[in-house]
PDB file of C-alpha atoms in Angstrom:
ATOM      1  CA  MET A   9      10.215   6.922  -4.255  1.00 91.00           C
ATOM      2  CA  GLU A  10       7.752   4.193  -5.173  1.00 94.00           C
ATOM      3  CA  ILE A  11       6.314   1.617  -2.792  1.00 95.00           C
ATOM      4  CA  ALA A  12       4.995  -1.688  -4.126  1.00 97.00           C
ATOM      5  CA  ILE A  13       2.847  -3.500  -1.559  1.00 97.00           C
ATOM      6  CA  ASN A  14       1.755  -7.100  -2.007  1.00 97.00           C
ATOM      7  CA  TYR A  15      -0.535  -8.952   0.359  1.00 96.00           C
ATOM      8  CA  GLU A  16      -1.484 -12.608   0.308  1.00 94.00           C
ATOM      9  CA  ASP A  17      -3.761 -14.190   2.877  1.00 91.00           C
ATOM     10  CA  ARG A  18      -2.408 -12.533   6.044  1.00 92.00           C
ATOM     11  CA  ASP A  19       1.095 -11.678   4.888  1.00 95.00           C
ATOM     12  CA  LEU A  20       2.163  -8.200   3.805  1.00 96.00           C
ATOM     13  CA  ALA A  21       5.374  -7.576   1.886  1.00 97.00           C
ATOM     14  CA  PHE A  22       6.652  -4.399   0.313  1.00 96.00           C
ATOM     15  CA  THR A  23       9.425  -3.132  -1.927  1.00 95.00           C
ATOM     16  CA  VAL A  24      10.614   0.458  -1.924  1.00 92.00           C
ATOM     17  CA  GLN A  25      12.378   1.749  -5.003  1.00 90.00           C
ATOM     18  CA  ASN A  26      14.143   5.082  -4.875  1.00 84.00           C
ATOM     19  CA  LYS A  27      16.852   6.628  -7.021  1.00 81.00           C
ATOM     20  CA  THR A  28      19.733   4.878  -5.282  1.00 83.00           C
ATOM     21  CA  ALA A  29      18.448   1.648  -3.755  1.00 83.00           C
ATOM     22  CA  LYS A  30      15.781  -1.004  -3.574  1.00 89.00           C
ATOM     23  CA  VAL A  31      14.602  -2.013  -0.089  1.00 88.00           C
ATOM     24  CA  LYS A  32      12.399  -4.999   0.756  1.00 92.00           C
ATOM     25  CA  GLY A  33      10.460  -5.542   3.940  1.00 93.00           C
ATOM     26  CA  GLU A  34       7.606  -7.409   5.547  1.00 95.00           C
ATOM     27  CA  GLY A  35       4.759  -6.441   7.804  1.00 93.00           C
ATOM     28  CA  ALA A  36       2.766  -3.321   8.489  1.00 90.00           C
ATOM     29  CA  LYS A  37       5.044  -2.256  11.337  1.00 91.00           C
ATOM     30  CA  ASP A  38       8.140  -2.112   9.112  1.00 92.00           C
ATOM     31  CA  LEU A  39       6.182  -0.315   6.406  1.00 91.00           C
ATOM     32  CA  LEU A  40       4.915   2.307   8.846  1.00 88.00           C
ATOM     33  CA  LEU A  41       8.413   2.865  10.256  1.00 89.00           C
ATOM     34  CA  LEU A  42       9.779   3.405   6.752  1.00 86.00           C
ATOM     35  CA  VAL A  43       6.971   5.736   5.735  1.00 85.00           C
ATOM     36  CA  GLY A  44       7.281   7.695   8.976  1.00 85.00           C
ATOM     37  CA  LYS A  45      10.854   8.572   8.064  1.00 83.00           C
ATOM     38  CA  SER A  46      10.217   9.527   4.446  1.00 81.00           C
ATOM     39  CA  ARG A  47       6.526  10.134   3.749  1.00 75.00           C
ATOM     40  CA  ASP A  48       7.233  13.405   1.934  1.00 83.00           C
ATOM     41  CA  LYS A  49       9.359  11.533  -0.623  1.00 89.00           C
ATOM     42  CA  ILE A  50       6.711   8.997  -1.713  1.00 91.00           C
ATOM     43  CA  SER A  51       5.482   9.545  -5.268  1.00 93.00           C
ATOM     44  CA  LYS A  52       3.519   6.358  -5.958  1.00 95.00           C
ATOM     45  CA  ILE A  53       2.020   3.383  -4.134  1.00 96.00           C
ATOM     46  CA  LYS A  54       1.183   0.177  -5.993  1.00 97.00           C
ATOM     47  CA  LEU A  55      -1.020  -2.394  -4.248  1.00 97.00           C
ATOM     48  CA  THR A  56      -1.521  -5.970  -5.445  1.00 97.00           C
ATOM     49  CA  GLY A  57      -2.798  -9.158  -3.906  1.00 94.00           C
ATOM     50  CA  GLU A  58      -5.784 -10.785  -2.325  1.00 92.00           C
ATOM     51  CA  SER A  59      -6.747 -12.485   0.897  1.00 93.00           C
ATOM     52  CA  ARG A  60      -9.469 -14.809   2.075  1.00 92.00           C
ATOM     53  CA  SER A  61      -9.615 -12.734   5.261  1.00 93.00           C
ATOM     54  CA  TYR A  62     -12.050  -9.847   4.811  1.00 93.00           C
ATOM     55  CA  THR A  63     -10.740  -8.168   7.963  1.00 94.00           C
ATOM     56  CA  PHE A  64      -7.119  -8.272   6.798  1.00 95.00           C
ATOM     57  CA  THR A  65      -8.111  -7.004   3.353  1.00 95.00           C
ATOM     58  CA  ARG A  66      -9.971  -4.050   4.873  1.00 95.00           C
ATOM     59  CA  GLN A  67      -6.962  -3.276   7.084  1.00 95.00           C
ATOM     60  CA  VAL A  68      -4.617  -3.268   4.079  1.00 95.00           C
ATOM     61  CA  TYR A  69      -6.882  -0.895   2.150  1.00 96.00           C
ATOM     62  CA  LEU A  70      -7.247   1.361   5.179  1.00 95.00           C
ATOM     63  CA  LEU A  71      -3.457   1.489   5.520  1.00 93.00           C
ATOM     64  CA  VAL A  72      -2.939   2.260   1.825  1.00 95.00           C
ATOM     65  CA  ASN A  73      -5.576   5.010   1.796  1.00 95.00           C
ATOM     66  CA  LEU A  74      -4.003   6.551   4.902  1.00 91.00           C
ATOM     67  CA  LEU A  75      -0.509   6.433   3.382  1.00 90.00           C
ATOM     68  CA  ARG A  76      -1.775   8.050   0.201  1.00 92.00           C
ATOM     69  CA  PHE A  77      -3.555  10.786   2.150  1.00 90.00           C
ATOM     70  CA  LEU A  78      -0.488  11.561   4.287  1.00 85.00           C
ATOM     71  CA  SER A  79       2.003  11.555   1.430  1.00 87.00           C
ATOM     72  CA  GLU A  80      -0.294  13.005  -1.266  1.00 89.00           C
ATOM     73  CA  CYS A  81       0.950  10.489  -3.840  1.00 92.00           C
ATOM     74  CA  SER A  82      -0.694   8.495  -6.612  1.00 95.00           C
ATOM     75  CA  LEU A  83      -2.199   5.045  -6.004  1.00 97.00           C
ATOM     76  CA  LYS A  84      -2.530   2.056  -8.290  1.00 97.00           C
ATOM     77  CA  VAL A  85      -4.515  -0.993  -7.110  1.00 96.00           C
ATOM     78  CA  ASN A  86      -4.184  -4.220  -9.107  1.00 93.00           C
ATOM     79  CA  GLY A  87      -3.214  -2.204 -12.177  1.00 93.00           C
ATOM     80  CA  ARG A  88      -6.039   0.354 -11.859  1.00 95.00           C
ATOM     81  CA  GLU A  89      -5.178   3.992 -11.173  1.00 97.00           C
ATOM     82  CA  ILE A  90      -7.331   5.353  -8.332  1.00 96.00           C
ATOM     83  CA  PRO A  91      -8.306   9.024  -8.808  1.00 95.00           C
ATOM     84  CA  LYS A  92      -7.146  11.431  -6.094  1.00 90.00           C
ATOM     85  CA  ASN A  93     -10.713  12.191  -5.029  1.00 90.00           C
ATOM     86  CA  GLU A  94     -11.605   8.508  -4.431  1.00 93.00           C
ATOM     87  CA  LEU A  95     -10.784   6.035  -1.697  1.00 94.00           C
ATOM     88  CA  ALA A  96      -9.576   2.616  -2.753  1.00 95.00           C
ATOM     89  CA  GLY A  97     -11.841  -0.170  -1.584  1.00 93.00           C
ATOM     90  CA  PRO A  98     -11.655  -3.935  -1.815  1.00 90.00           C
ATOM     91  CA  ILE A  99     -13.821  -5.903  -4.193  1.00 81.00           C
ATOM     92  CA  TYR A 100     -14.950  -9.155  -2.656  1.00 74.00           C
ATOM     93  CA  SER A 101     -15.595 -12.095  -4.927  1.00 64.00           C
TER      94      SER A 101
END
C-alpha cells in the first residue's frame, strides 16, 4: 500500500492506495490510526507540501520519518527519493 501525504499551512491530508481501494483522510490522528492497523503493509510514503509554520513542518517530518522507520518502506519527499540510511528533513526558504 502507498500513502500520499500532503500538508499545507497547518492542514494534513492523506490518501492511501492499496490493491482494492483508495482511502482519503485528514489529520495526524486518522493517519496514525490507519497506520497502526496496517503498518506492515506499507510499501511507500510520498510527502508533498509546505507550511509557513516551522513547528508544524518539523512535526510532519518527524511523523513521516517515524512511519518509515516502523514500516521499513521507501520515502519520497517532494519528488526526491530519500535513501534508507538518511532522515528526511525540511528545507526552510
